[in-house]
Amino acid sequence: MTKDQRIKKRHRAEARFKLYGLVSIILALTFVGFLVFTIFSKGSDAFSKTTIKVNVSFNAEILSLPSNPSLEDIQDADYYDLALESINKLLLTSNPDDEKLLKKLFSPDFDLEIKNYLVKNPDLINQTQDINLTSSDDIDQLFKGNFPRDIPEDRRQVNDRQLEIFDELVAQDKIQKKFNNYFFTNGDSRDPELAGIGASLLGSFFSVVICLILSFPIAILASIYLEEFAPKNKITDFIEININNLAAVPSIVYGLLGLGILLGFMNFPRSTPLVAGITLALMTLPRIIIPCRASLKAVPPSIREGALAVGASKFQSVFHHVVPLSLPGTLSGTIIGLAQALGETAPLILIGMVAFVVDIPGSPIDPASSLPAQVYLWSESAERGFVEKTSATIMILLTFLIVMNFIAVYLRQKFEKKWN
Amino acid sequence: MNLGIFTAILLFCIFSYFFGQTTAKKLVTNQNLKLKTLPTYYGYFVALWCGIPSLILFAVWSLFEPTIIKTIVVGKVLSASQIEAGLTTNLIYQKILSYSAGNFTGDLTDTIKIGALAYAKITSLAYKAKLASILSLASIGFIYAFNKVSKNNNARNDVENILKWLLFSSSVIAILTTLGIIFSLLFESIKFFSSINIFDFLFGTNWSPQKAFVRDASAITAEEYLEIKDAFGSVPLFAGTAFIALIAMCVAVPIGLFSGIYLAEYASYKSRRTIKPIIEILAGIPTVVYGFFAALTVGPFFREFGESLGLNVSSESALAAGLVMGIMIIPYVSSLSDDVINAVPQSLREGSYAVGATKSETIKKVVFPAALPGIIGSILLAVSRAIGETMIVVMAAGLAANLTINPLESTTTVTTQIVMLLVGDQEFDSPKTQSAFALGLTLFLVTLVLNYIALRVVKKYREKYD
């Protein structure tokens, strides 16, 4: 091998090596892109729902309402017959079999929707009105085009006659796509068209707020102690090692801690944001302390010495000068820690936050779910409607996380002082 | 109720702050004393003495109140010897609570009525006692502090001393958390190991805890006992965990390491600033999202792909879970190795260039060996994360414990089993539930050792070049 050949060979090796690096980066970026793309392409459908326009005449006789009914009368009335009668008008000929099939095109709560409409507009009694009623999940998927029509009838949820009715309604322009308000306001449900993230959104909110209240002050105080006051001795070393190890303990172990001590030993109520918040706070604490200490360390000693030189006590120099200067870093570390807590699932499963919660929780001691736990729960259901809802929940969760991380980065870049 | 007491304490504190401040100011006007420090410090001093002891009492009392009330009420009910057959005391206590709260449905028995009466009596008594003792403690603190203030002590030093203790106790919470973890894991594990031999657990190769579902633990026949004894062999779980972690590392280490090297050595400053945060997005995505991705996209894709090749691939294959876990771990490896490589002093590189080495030769022969301890540390941290990862394997890996090294079959992991054993209603006294804590304990110890070694290696490495 001549010298030239050797150099060429070495340069080829150089190019190959650089290519490996580039390929790995591109692979990593592709993974990010692919993940986000699959979630968003599946989930975007969940923000709209399919409705069927029904002409409802609010006949006071069918509802057996007295003349001049009060709001209570309207709320107590039975709307089922009225609702059935109204939707049956969609059919041109009356046929009991068809009526049964027709009913299945609507969500099981269709009479409730009519009731809620009347409660909101009580002066509609004895008048007729076009109302958009939520359709069942099968029709929803059919209308969104996620439902193959050419497979044999017995493997379909919607049979041929229902398809005929559906096509007729589409031709009459009675079927429309509307914004899915249920997705944000409802609790969990067995029917995908009625299921929403209301309960889990509030549950997550309560848990994260409790986590913030507990972990933020303790983390700041602990990092101030370790960074500014702690003497260099065995106890301090031990605390430091402890914190570093706790930050790397698997999150499921914190779930076992919550289950064993908070639920088993102290008898806290199960499935509540209170327990979730405490567990998450214990988990988040070391993860906040580490960035807090880093940002305290970044404040140069000249600041402390300047304060001490004009007669401030150690405490005054720390609390009046060092802590305010380190605040941007501290806050951004806290927000990132909270974002992690928001996305955490495993510990919540162990303390019973994966529950079927229909009612929206009113306080931190009501049973609730949380956004990631809702993702886990729905991901186990096979219906296409739930797959869509799961992806949409992930979209909401990711949006929150992106916003939180953005705020953290902004705080740091905008307010943090560069000392050198 | 608790909220009321809490507000009372807070109001008392605010009042005592202003009281302390004005007392100090009066000392100046009335007795013509020169204050040793600013008046606000006198205010803080009184408020702290008033608030801290009572808040501590409040917290401790609130923590233990439910347990103590429960013991007393259950004791009362038991002494009335009206325990119904088939009902545990816990269940009866739940019924008593819901009856007292007014939302009880079901058969109302005398036990519940007696219990509810006792419950109402004890709670109201406890509330009064709590309020009285907290208020008197606050007053004692207030009087003590007030005495000191009127003697014009140096309040600033005292306040700072108290605050220093407060800071110290905040940092001790980390130790308490560790103790809490160890206590809760050990407590149940010891109970578990008293019925199952620890060696059977560590070295047994058969994991089927559903067999151990025995209603009455005291009435086990010898045959059943043998069966239960053999049901808790954790080797398949640890093998499965290690296997999936290995697959994950096969994905994450090459991609992460090469990305880290590229970012540190080749990428321009500008592209580094944009690419690094994008890769770190992978670390910020909740693991449940990866689990969903693995279970709904990657798993079925592998199955269909395998079928088209004529292979029999489980839809919960270890390969799918491991691959997605590997993707999750890429940023941990890449970020840490990027930092570590950046910390290698420039002089080493320049020496290598000076003798005519190309960039890749410098990286391979000089930078990489120098950074190796740090890189190993970061890989160990990544392994510990892979072992402890839960949601991906719960959603994408299997439930049955197979001892297999075929990546296309399904295996289960320690974390999956912990979740499966503890989801739903648990009875605390069955070996099935306790085994989850024993698994948790082993998981905790393994990750602890890994983290400890990794953190030490990284620290040693940093010290070398600092």
Short mmCIF file of C-alpha atoms in Angstrom, two decimals, chain B:
data_model
loop_
_atom_site.label_atom_id
_atom_site.label_comp_id
_atom_site.label_asym_id
_atom_site.label_seq_id
_atom_site.Cartn_x
_atom_site.Cartn_y
_atom_site.Cartn_z
CA MET B 1 -62.61 21.24 60.17
CA ASN B 2 -58.86 20.97 59.63
CA LEU B 3 -58.99 23.96 57.33
CA GLY B 4 -60.55 25.99 60.16
CA ILE B 5 -57.78 25.07 62.59
CA PHE B 6 -55.17 25.84 59.96
CA THR B 7 -56.64 29.29 59.30
CA ALA B 8 -56.80 29.92 63.05
CA ILE B 9 -53.09 29.18 63.38
CA LEU B 10 -52.27 31.43 60.43
CA LEU B 11 -54.36 34.29 61.81
CA PHE B 12 -52.71 33.86 65.19
CA CYS B 13 -49.31 34.09 63.51
CA ILE B 14 -50.16 37.23 61.56
CA PHE B 15 -51.53 38.82 64.72
CA SER B 16 -48.41 37.91 66.70
CA TYR B 17 -46.15 39.28 63.97
CA PHE B 18 -47.73 42.72 64.27
CA PHE B 19 -47.90 42.41 68.04
CA GLY B 20 -44.18 41.63 68.27
CA GLN B 21 -43.33 44.50 65.96
CA THR B 22 -45.36 47.07 67.90
CA THR B 23 -44.04 45.77 71.24
CA ALA B 24 -40.52 46.34 70.00
CA LYS B 25 -41.40 49.83 68.78
CA LYS B 26 -43.00 50.61 72.15
CA LEU B 27 -39.76 49.62 73.88
CA VAL B 28 -38.13 52.49 72.03
CA THR B 29 -40.77 55.07 72.86
CA ASN B 30 -41.68 53.99 76.41
CA GLN B 31 -38.45 52.73 77.89
CA ASN B 32 -36.12 54.63 75.60
CA LEU B 33 -34.19 51.47 74.76
CA LYS B 34 -32.05 51.15 71.66
CA LEU B 35 -33.29 48.12 69.72
CA LYS B 36 -30.67 45.53 68.88
CA THR B 37 -32.14 44.88 65.45
CA LEU B 38 -34.95 45.97 63.11
CA PRO B 39 -38.49 45.79 64.60
CA THR B 40 -39.67 43.34 61.91
CA TYR B 41 -37.32 40.72 63.31
CA TYR B 42 -39.11 40.94 66.65
CA GLY B 43 -42.34 40.38 64.76
CA TYR B 44 -40.93 37.35 62.93
CA PHE B 45 -39.56 36.00 66.20
CA VAL B 46 -42.94 36.00 67.93
CA ALA B 47 -44.75 34.68 64.85
CA LEU B 48 -42.30 31.81 64.41
CA TRP B 49 -42.53 30.79 68.05
CA CYS B 50 -46.27 30.91 67.79
CA GLY B 51 -46.59 29.12 64.46
CA ILE B 52 -43.95 26.41 64.24
CA PRO B 53 -44.74 24.32 67.34
CA SER B 54 -48.48 24.46 66.70
CA LEU B 55 -48.08 23.60 63.02
CA ILE B 56 -45.90 20.62 63.90
CA LEU B 57 -48.47 19.44 66.43
CA PHE B 58 -51.21 20.01 63.85
CA ALA B 59 -49.41 17.93 61.22
CA VAL B 60 -48.53 15.07 63.55
CA TRP B 61 -52.02 14.99 65.02
CA SER B 62 -53.70 15.02 61.61
CA LEU B 63 -51.49 12.20 60.39
CA PHE B 64 -52.25 9.86 63.25
CA GLU B 65 -55.83 10.91 64.01
CA PRO B 66 -57.57 8.62 61.47
CA THR B 67 -55.61 5.56 62.55
CA ILE B 68 -56.22 6.14 66.26
CA ILE B 69 -59.92 6.87 65.77
CA LYS B 70 -60.20 3.72 63.71
CA THR B 71 -58.57 1.58 66.40
CA ILE B 72 -60.85 3.01 69.09
CA VAL B 73 -64.04 2.62 67.05
CA VAL B 74 -63.15 -0.88 65.89
CA GLY B 75 -62.26 -1.76 69.47
CA LYS B 76 -65.66 -0.53 70.67
CA VAL B 77 -67.46 -2.51 68.01
CA LEU B 78 -65.41 -5.62 68.70
CA SER B 79 -65.97 -5.36 72.44
CA ALA B 80 -69.67 -5.33 71.69
CA SER B 81 -68.79 -8.68 70.06
CA GLN B 82 -71.15 -8.19 67.19
CA ILE B 83 -68.77 -9.00 64.40
CA GLU B 84 -70.70 -10.56 61.58
CA ALA B 85 -69.39 -13.62 59.88
CA GLY B 86 -67.46 -13.06 56.69
CA LEU B 87 -66.85 -9.38 57.24
CA THR B 88 -63.43 -8.00 57.97
CA THR B 89 -63.01 -5.13 60.41
CA ASN B 90 -61.86 -2.92 57.55
CA LEU B 91 -65.10 -3.46 55.70
CA ILE B 92 -67.18 -2.73 58.78
CA TYR B 93 -65.20 0.42 59.41
CA GLN B 94 -65.78 1.55 55.83
CA LYS B 95 -69.52 1.03 56.35
CA ILE B 96 -69.45 2.98 59.59
CA LEU B 97 -67.70 5.85 57.85
CA SER B 98 -70.11 6.01 54.95
CA TYR B 99 -73.07 5.78 57.35
CA SER B 100 -71.67 8.71 59.35
CA ALA B 101 -71.15 10.71 56.16
CA GLY B 102 -74.81 10.09 55.35
CA ASN B 103 -74.40 8.23 52.07
CA PHE B 104 -74.84 4.68 53.26
CA THR B 105 -76.80 2.22 51.19
CA GLY B 106 -77.31 -1.37 52.13
CA ASP B 107 -78.25 -3.35 55.19
CA LEU B 108 -78.08 -1.29 58.33
CA THR B 109 -76.96 -3.44 61.25
CA ASP B 110 -76.58 -2.68 64.93
CA THR B 111 -72.82 -2.90 64.66
CA ILE B 112 -72.82 -0.06 62.18
CA LYS B 113 -75.16 2.05 64.30
CA ILE B 114 -73.08 1.54 67.45
CA GLY B 115 -69.94 2.20 65.49
CA ALA B 116 -71.33 5.36 63.95
CA LEU B 117 -72.38 6.66 67.36
CA ALA B 118 -68.93 5.96 68.78
CA TYR B 119 -67.37 7.50 65.68
CA ALA B 120 -69.37 10.72 66.00
CA LYS B 121 -68.55 10.99 69.71
CA ILE B 122 -64.84 10.39 69.26
CA THR B 123 -64.48 12.72 66.28
CA SER B 124 -66.12 15.63 68.06
CA LEU B 125 -64.03 14.94 71.16
CA ALA B 126 -60.89 14.70 69.07
CA TYR B 127 -61.71 17.95 67.31
CA LYS B 128 -62.17 19.82 70.58
CA ALA B 129 -59.01 18.34 72.07
CA LYS B 130 -57.07 19.18 68.92
CA LEU B 131 -58.26 22.77 68.85
CA ALA B 132 -57.60 23.27 72.57
CA SER B 133 -54.13 21.75 72.59
CA ILE B 134 -53.02 23.56 69.45
CA LEU B 135 -54.28 26.92 70.68
CA SER B 136 -52.66 26.46 74.08
CA LEU B 137 -49.37 25.45 72.49
CA ALA B 138 -49.52 28.52 70.27
CA SER B 139 -50.22 30.69 73.33
CA ILE B 140 -47.32 29.18 75.26
CA GLY B 141 -45.01 29.92 72.34
CA PHE B 142 -46.44 33.41 72.08
CA ILE B 143 -45.93 34.17 75.79
CA TYR B 144 -42.39 32.80 75.75
CA ALA B 145 -41.46 34.86 72.71
CA PHE B 146 -43.19 37.96 74.05
CA ASN B 147 -41.19 37.74 77.29
CA LYS B 148 -37.98 37.60 75.32
CA VAL B 149 -38.99 40.51 73.12
CA SER B 150 -39.79 42.73 76.09
CA LYS B 151 -36.29 42.01 77.40
CA ASN B 152 -34.94 43.32 74.07
CA ASN B 153 -33.02 40.24 73.05
CA ASN B 154 -31.22 40.08 69.70
CA ALA B 155 -34.19 38.81 67.72
CA ARG B 156 -32.36 38.60 64.41
CA ASN B 157 -29.91 35.96 65.63
CA ASP B 158 -32.75 33.95 67.14
CA VAL B 159 -34.86 34.16 63.98
CA GLU B 160 -31.90 33.13 61.86
CA ASN B 161 -31.18 30.20 64.12
CA ILE B 162 -34.77 29.01 63.85
CA LEU B 163 -34.67 29.45 60.08
CA LYS B 164 -31.45 27.50 59.88
CA TRP B 165 -33.15 24.58 61.57
CA LEU B 166 -36.04 24.94 59.16
CA LEU B 167 -33.64 24.78 56.21
CA PHE B 168 -31.89 21.77 57.71
CA SER B 169 -35.13 19.90 58.29
CA SER B 170 -36.21 20.56 54.68
CA SER B 171 -33.07 18.86 53.44
CA VAL B 172 -33.58 15.99 55.87
CA ILE B 173 -36.86 15.21 54.07
CA ALA B 174 -34.73 13.53 51.40
CA ILE B 175 -33.43 11.11 54.01
CA LEU B 176 -36.94 10.61 55.36
CA THR B 177 -38.17 9.75 51.86
CA THR B 178 -35.47 7.12 51.50
CA LEU B 179 -36.32 5.75 54.93
CA GLY B 180 -40.00 5.73 53.98
CA ILE B 181 -39.27 3.78 50.81
CA ILE B 182 -37.11 1.27 52.64
CA PHE B 183 -39.59 0.93 55.48
CA SER B 184 -42.64 0.43 53.29
CA LEU B 185 -40.83 -2.07 51.06
CA LEU B 186 -39.17 -3.97 53.89
CA PHE B 187 -42.30 -4.14 56.03
CA GLU B 188 -44.33 -6.04 53.44
CA SER B 189 -41.34 -7.98 52.11
CA ILE B 190 -40.53 -9.39 55.54
CA LYS B 191 -44.10 -10.62 55.82
CA PHE B 192 -43.74 -12.14 52.37
CA PHE B 193 -40.46 -13.87 53.17
CA SER B 194 -41.93 -15.29 56.35
CA SER B 195 -44.31 -17.39 54.24
CA ILE B 196 -42.09 -17.88 51.16
CA ASN B 197 -38.46 -18.85 51.44
CA ILE B 198 -36.20 -16.09 50.15
CA PHE B 199 -34.16 -18.58 48.10
CA ASP B 200 -37.29 -19.94 46.45
CA PHE B 201 -38.10 -16.37 45.51
CA LEU B 202 -34.66 -15.47 44.20
CA PHE B 203 -33.84 -18.70 42.39
CA GLY B 204 -37.20 -20.28 41.54
CA THR B 205 -37.98 -20.42 37.84
CA ASN B 206 -41.75 -20.58 37.99
CA TRP B 207 -43.80 -17.40 38.44
CA SER B 208 -47.55 -17.85 38.75
CA PRO B 209 -48.83 -15.77 41.69
CA GLN B 210 -52.48 -16.25 40.71
CA LYS B 211 -52.18 -19.73 42.25
CA ALA B 212 -51.55 -18.14 45.61
CA PHE B 213 -55.05 -16.74 45.84
CA VAL B 214 -56.13 -18.41 49.05
CA ARG B 215 -59.04 -16.98 51.01
CA ASP B 216 -57.96 -18.13 54.41
CA ALA B 217 -54.24 -18.17 55.05
CA SER B 218 -54.50 -20.26 58.20
CA ALA B 219 -56.29 -23.13 56.52
CA ILE B 220 -53.74 -24.09 53.90
CA THR B 221 -53.19 -27.78 53.35
CA ALA B 222 -49.67 -29.09 52.95
CA GLU B 223 -50.27 -29.67 49.28
CA GLU B 224 -51.46 -26.13 48.70
CA TYR B 225 -48.50 -24.87 50.63
CA LEU B 226 -46.10 -26.62 48.27
CA GLU B 227 -47.91 -25.17 45.31
CA ILE B 228 -47.75 -21.63 46.70
CA LYS B 229 -44.13 -22.14 47.58
CA ASP B 230 -43.33 -22.86 43.95
CA ALA B 231 -45.44 -20.03 42.57
CA PHE B 232 -43.07 -17.21 43.43
CA GLY B 233 -39.86 -17.88 41.55
CA SER B 234 -38.71 -14.51 40.26
CA VAL B 235 -35.99 -15.67 37.85
CA PRO B 236 -38.22 -15.40 34.73
CA LEU B 237 -39.12 -11.83 35.67
CA PHE B 238 -35.56 -10.72 36.15
CA ALA B 239 -34.51 -12.55 32.99
CA GLY B 240 -37.30 -10.81 31.07
CA THR B 241 -36.38 -7.42 32.52
CA ALA B 242 -32.73 -7.88 31.66
CA PHE B 243 -33.63 -9.12 28.19
CA ILE B 244 -35.85 -6.18 27.32
CA ALA B 245 -33.31 -3.77 28.83
CA LEU B 246 -30.61 -5.41 26.68
CA ILE B 247 -32.67 -4.91 23.52
CA ALA B 248 -33.25 -1.31 24.55
CA MET B 249 -29.55 -0.73 25.11
CA CYS B 250 -28.74 -2.29 21.71
CA VAL B 251 -30.87 0.48 20.19
CA ALA B 252 -29.98 3.33 22.50
CA VAL B 253 -26.22 2.94 22.97
CA PRO B 254 -25.08 3.05 19.33
CA ILE B 255 -27.55 5.74 18.27
CA GLY B 256 -27.11 7.77 21.44
CA LEU B 257 -23.34 7.48 21.49
CA PHE B 258 -22.86 8.38 17.84
CA SER B 259 -25.30 11.27 18.16
CA GLY B 260 -23.41 12.49 21.21
CA ILE B 261 -20.06 12.24 19.41
CA TYR B 262 -21.42 13.98 16.33
CA LEU B 263 -22.96 16.78 18.38
CA ALA B 264 -19.83 17.29 20.44
CA GLU B 265 -17.18 16.99 17.73
CA TYR B 266 -18.66 17.62 14.28
CA ALA B 267 -21.81 19.70 14.55
CA SER B 268 -21.55 23.46 14.20
CA TYR B 269 -22.55 25.53 17.21
CA LYS B 270 -25.76 26.56 15.52
CA SER B 271 -26.96 23.11 14.48
CA ARG B 272 -26.02 21.79 17.92
CA ARG B 273 -28.25 24.39 19.51
CA THR B 274 -31.23 23.27 17.44
CA ILE B 275 -30.66 19.50 17.28
CA LYS B 276 -29.94 18.90 20.96
CA PRO B 277 -33.30 20.23 22.26
CA ILE B 278 -35.18 18.28 19.57
CA ILE B 279 -33.56 15.01 20.63
CA GLU B 280 -34.24 15.90 24.25
CA ILE B 281 -37.94 16.13 23.40
CA LEU B 282 -37.75 12.32 23.42
CA ALA B 283 -36.82 12.44 27.09
CA GLY B 284 -39.70 14.77 27.93
CA ILE B 285 -42.44 12.65 26.37
CA PRO B 286 -44.37 10.77 29.08
CA THR B 287 -43.63 7.06 29.07
CA VAL B 288 -47.31 6.23 28.74
CA VAL B 289 -47.17 7.80 25.28
CA TYR B 290 -44.33 5.47 24.31
CA GLY B 291 -46.35 2.59 25.69
CA PHE B 292 -49.32 3.54 23.54
CA PHE B 293 -47.04 3.89 20.54
CA ALA B 294 -45.46 0.49 21.19
CA ALA B 295 -48.74 -1.31 21.78
CA LEU B 296 -50.71 0.18 18.90
CA THR B 297 -48.17 0.91 16.19
CA VAL B 298 -44.87 -0.93 16.67
CA GLY B 299 -46.19 -4.23 18.09
CA PRO B 300 -48.78 -4.87 15.34
CA PHE B 301 -46.31 -3.70 12.70
CA PHE B 302 -43.75 -6.28 13.82
CA ARG B 303 -46.39 -8.99 13.90
CA GLU B 304 -47.54 -8.27 10.35
CA PHE B 305 -44.00 -7.90 9.12
CA GLY B 306 -43.05 -11.23 10.72
CA GLU B 307 -46.11 -12.91 9.24
CA SER B 308 -45.15 -11.74 5.77
CA LEU B 309 -41.77 -13.41 6.33
CA GLY B 310 -43.44 -16.54 7.67
CA LEU B 311 -42.35 -15.94 11.25
CA ASN B 312 -44.59 -16.30 14.25
CA VAL B 313 -44.28 -12.99 16.09
CA SER B 314 -46.24 -12.27 19.24
CA SER B 315 -48.01 -8.91 19.16
CA GLU B 316 -46.53 -8.33 22.60
CA SER B 317 -43.02 -9.24 21.54
CA ALA B 318 -40.03 -8.30 23.65
CA LEU B 319 -38.56 -6.74 20.51
CA ALA B 320 -41.29 -4.10 20.20
CA ALA B 321 -41.13 -3.12 23.88
CA GLY B 322 -37.32 -3.09 23.85
CA LEU B 323 -37.10 -1.06 20.66
CA VAL B 324 -39.48 1.64 21.89
CA MET B 325 -37.74 1.71 25.27
CA GLY B 326 -34.46 2.16 23.40
CA ILE B 327 -35.88 5.17 21.56
CA MET B 328 -36.92 6.62 24.90
CA ILE B 329 -33.41 6.20 26.30
CA ILE B 330 -31.50 7.70 23.32
CA PRO B 331 -31.47 11.24 24.75
CA TYR B 332 -30.18 10.08 28.14
CA VAL B 333 -27.18 8.47 26.47
CA SER B 334 -26.62 11.20 23.88
CA SER B 335 -26.91 14.18 26.23
CA LEU B 336 -24.70 12.71 28.92
CA SER B 337 -22.04 11.47 26.51
CA ASP B 338 -22.11 14.83 24.74
CA ASP B 339 -21.41 16.56 28.06
CA VAL B 340 -18.73 14.07 28.97
CA ILE B 341 -16.95 14.40 25.61
CA ASN B 342 -17.10 18.16 25.84
CA ALA B 343 -15.34 17.97 29.19
CA VAL B 344 -12.29 16.28 27.65
CA PRO B 345 -9.60 18.98 27.57
CA GLN B 346 -8.87 20.52 24.18
CA SER B 347 -5.14 20.00 24.67
CA LEU B 348 -5.54 16.21 24.28
CA ARG B 349 -7.19 16.69 20.88
CA GLU B 350 -4.63 19.20 19.74
CA GLY B 351 -1.79 16.87 20.70
CA SER B 352 -3.35 14.18 18.58
CA TYR B 353 -3.88 16.49 15.59
CA ALA B 354 -0.27 17.62 15.92
CA VAL B 355 1.06 14.14 15.22
CA GLY B 356 -1.13 13.97 12.12
CA ALA B 357 -4.22 12.02 13.22
CA THR B 358 -7.50 12.67 11.47
CA LYS B 359 -10.51 13.83 13.43
CA SER B 360 -12.09 10.37 13.62
CA GLU B 361 -8.79 8.81 14.68
CA THR B 362 -8.45 11.42 17.41
CA ILE B 363 -11.96 10.64 18.60
CA LYS B 364 -11.46 6.89 18.53
CA LYS B 365 -7.98 6.73 20.00
CA VAL B 366 -7.77 9.78 22.27
CA VAL B 367 -11.09 11.42 23.14
CA PHE B 368 -13.13 8.26 23.55
CA PRO B 369 -10.69 6.45 25.88
CA ALA B 370 -10.36 9.63 27.93
CA ALA B 371 -14.14 9.98 28.17
CA LEU B 372 -14.78 6.27 28.70
CA PRO B 373 -15.44 6.32 32.46
CA GLY B 374 -18.00 9.09 32.02
CA ILE B 375 -19.62 7.31 29.10
CA ILE B 376 -19.84 4.07 31.07
CA GLY B 377 -21.43 6.03 33.91
CA SER B 378 -24.04 7.48 31.57
CA ILE B 379 -24.77 4.04 30.11
CA LEU B 380 -25.20 2.60 33.60
CA LEU B 381 -27.67 5.37 34.41
CA ALA B 382 -29.52 4.52 31.20
CA VAL B 383 -29.59 0.81 32.14
CA SER B 384 -31.04 1.66 35.53
CA ARG B 385 -33.71 3.71 33.79
CA ALA B 386 -34.50 0.85 31.43
CA ILE B 387 -34.86 -1.62 34.30
CA GLY B 388 -37.16 0.66 36.26
CA GLU B 389 -39.26 1.71 33.27
CA THR B 390 -42.85 0.70 33.77
CA MET B 391 -45.46 2.02 31.38
CA ILE B 392 -43.88 0.85 28.12
CA VAL B 393 -43.60 -2.74 29.32
CA VAL B 394 -46.99 -2.71 31.05
CA MET B 395 -48.65 -1.70 27.79
CA ALA B 396 -46.45 -3.46 25.23
CA ALA B 397 -44.85 -6.50 26.90
CA GLY B 398 -46.65 -9.67 27.88
CA LEU B 399 -48.11 -10.77 31.19
CA ALA B 400 -47.13 -14.44 31.25
CA ALA B 401 -43.72 -15.23 32.67
CA ASN B 402 -41.82 -17.16 29.98
CA LEU B 403 -38.16 -17.91 30.33
CA THR B 404 -37.09 -17.20 26.75
CA ILE B 405 -34.34 -15.59 24.74
CA ASN B 406 -36.36 -15.29 21.56
CA PRO B 407 -37.04 -11.57 21.01
CA LEU B 408 -40.14 -12.39 18.97
CA GLU B 409 -41.90 -14.07 21.90
CA SER B 410 -43.52 -12.21 24.72
CA THR B 411 -41.84 -11.92 28.09
CA THR B 412 -42.79 -10.10 31.22
CA THR B 413 -40.81 -7.82 33.53
CA VAL B 414 -40.57 -7.02 37.22
CA THR B 415 -42.36 -3.69 36.85
CA THR B 416 -45.18 -5.19 34.78
CA GLN B 417 -45.80 -7.79 37.47
CA ILE B 418 -45.78 -5.19 40.26
CA VAL B 419 -48.47 -3.25 38.42
CA MET B 420 -50.51 -6.35 37.60
CA LEU B 421 -50.37 -7.57 41.21
CA LEU B 422 -51.44 -4.24 42.66
CA VAL B 423 -54.05 -2.99 40.21
CA GLY B 424 -57.57 -3.21 41.48
CA ASP B 425 -58.58 -4.12 45.01
CA GLN B 426 -55.80 -5.50 47.09
CA GLU B 427 -55.88 -7.47 50.26
CA PHE B 428 -52.83 -6.49 52.20
CA ASP B 429 -52.42 -9.85 53.84
CA SER B 430 -52.09 -12.16 50.86
CA PRO B 431 -48.67 -13.29 49.64
CA LYS B 432 -49.76 -12.15 46.19
CA THR B 433 -49.80 -8.49 47.21
CA GLN B 434 -46.76 -8.81 49.42
CA SER B 435 -44.77 -10.34 46.57
CA ALA B 436 -45.15 -7.07 44.67
CA PHE B 437 -43.37 -5.29 47.49
CA ALA B 438 -40.65 -7.94 47.52
CA LEU B 439 -40.20 -7.37 43.78
CA GLY B 440 -40.14 -3.63 44.41
CA LEU B 441 -37.47 -4.07 47.06
CA THR B 442 -35.22 -6.06 44.70
CA LEU B 443 -35.82 -3.49 41.95
CA PHE B 444 -34.98 -0.66 44.34
CA LEU B 445 -31.77 -2.34 45.49
CA VAL B 446 -30.61 -3.17 41.95
CA THR B 447 -31.21 0.35 40.65
CA LEU B 448 -29.67 1.81 43.80
CA VAL B 449 -26.44 -0.10 43.25
CA LEU B 450 -26.37 0.84 39.55
CA ASN B 451 -27.03 4.51 40.27
CA TYR B 452 -24.50 4.63 43.06
CA ILE B 453 -21.76 3.16 40.89
CA ALA B 454 -22.71 5.36 37.93
CA LEU B 455 -22.79 8.57 39.97
CA ARG B 456 -19.45 7.76 41.59
CA VAL B 457 -17.82 7.00 38.25
CA VAL B 458 -19.14 10.22 36.71
CA LYS B 459 -18.03 12.24 39.74
CA LYS B 460 -14.54 10.72 39.75
CA TYR B 461 -14.31 11.46 36.03
CA ARG B 462 -15.31 15.10 36.49
CA GLU B 463 -12.78 15.58 39.25
CA LYS B 464 -10.07 14.22 36.98
CA TYR B 465 -10.46 17.00 34.40
CA ASP B 466 -11.71 19.89 36.50
#
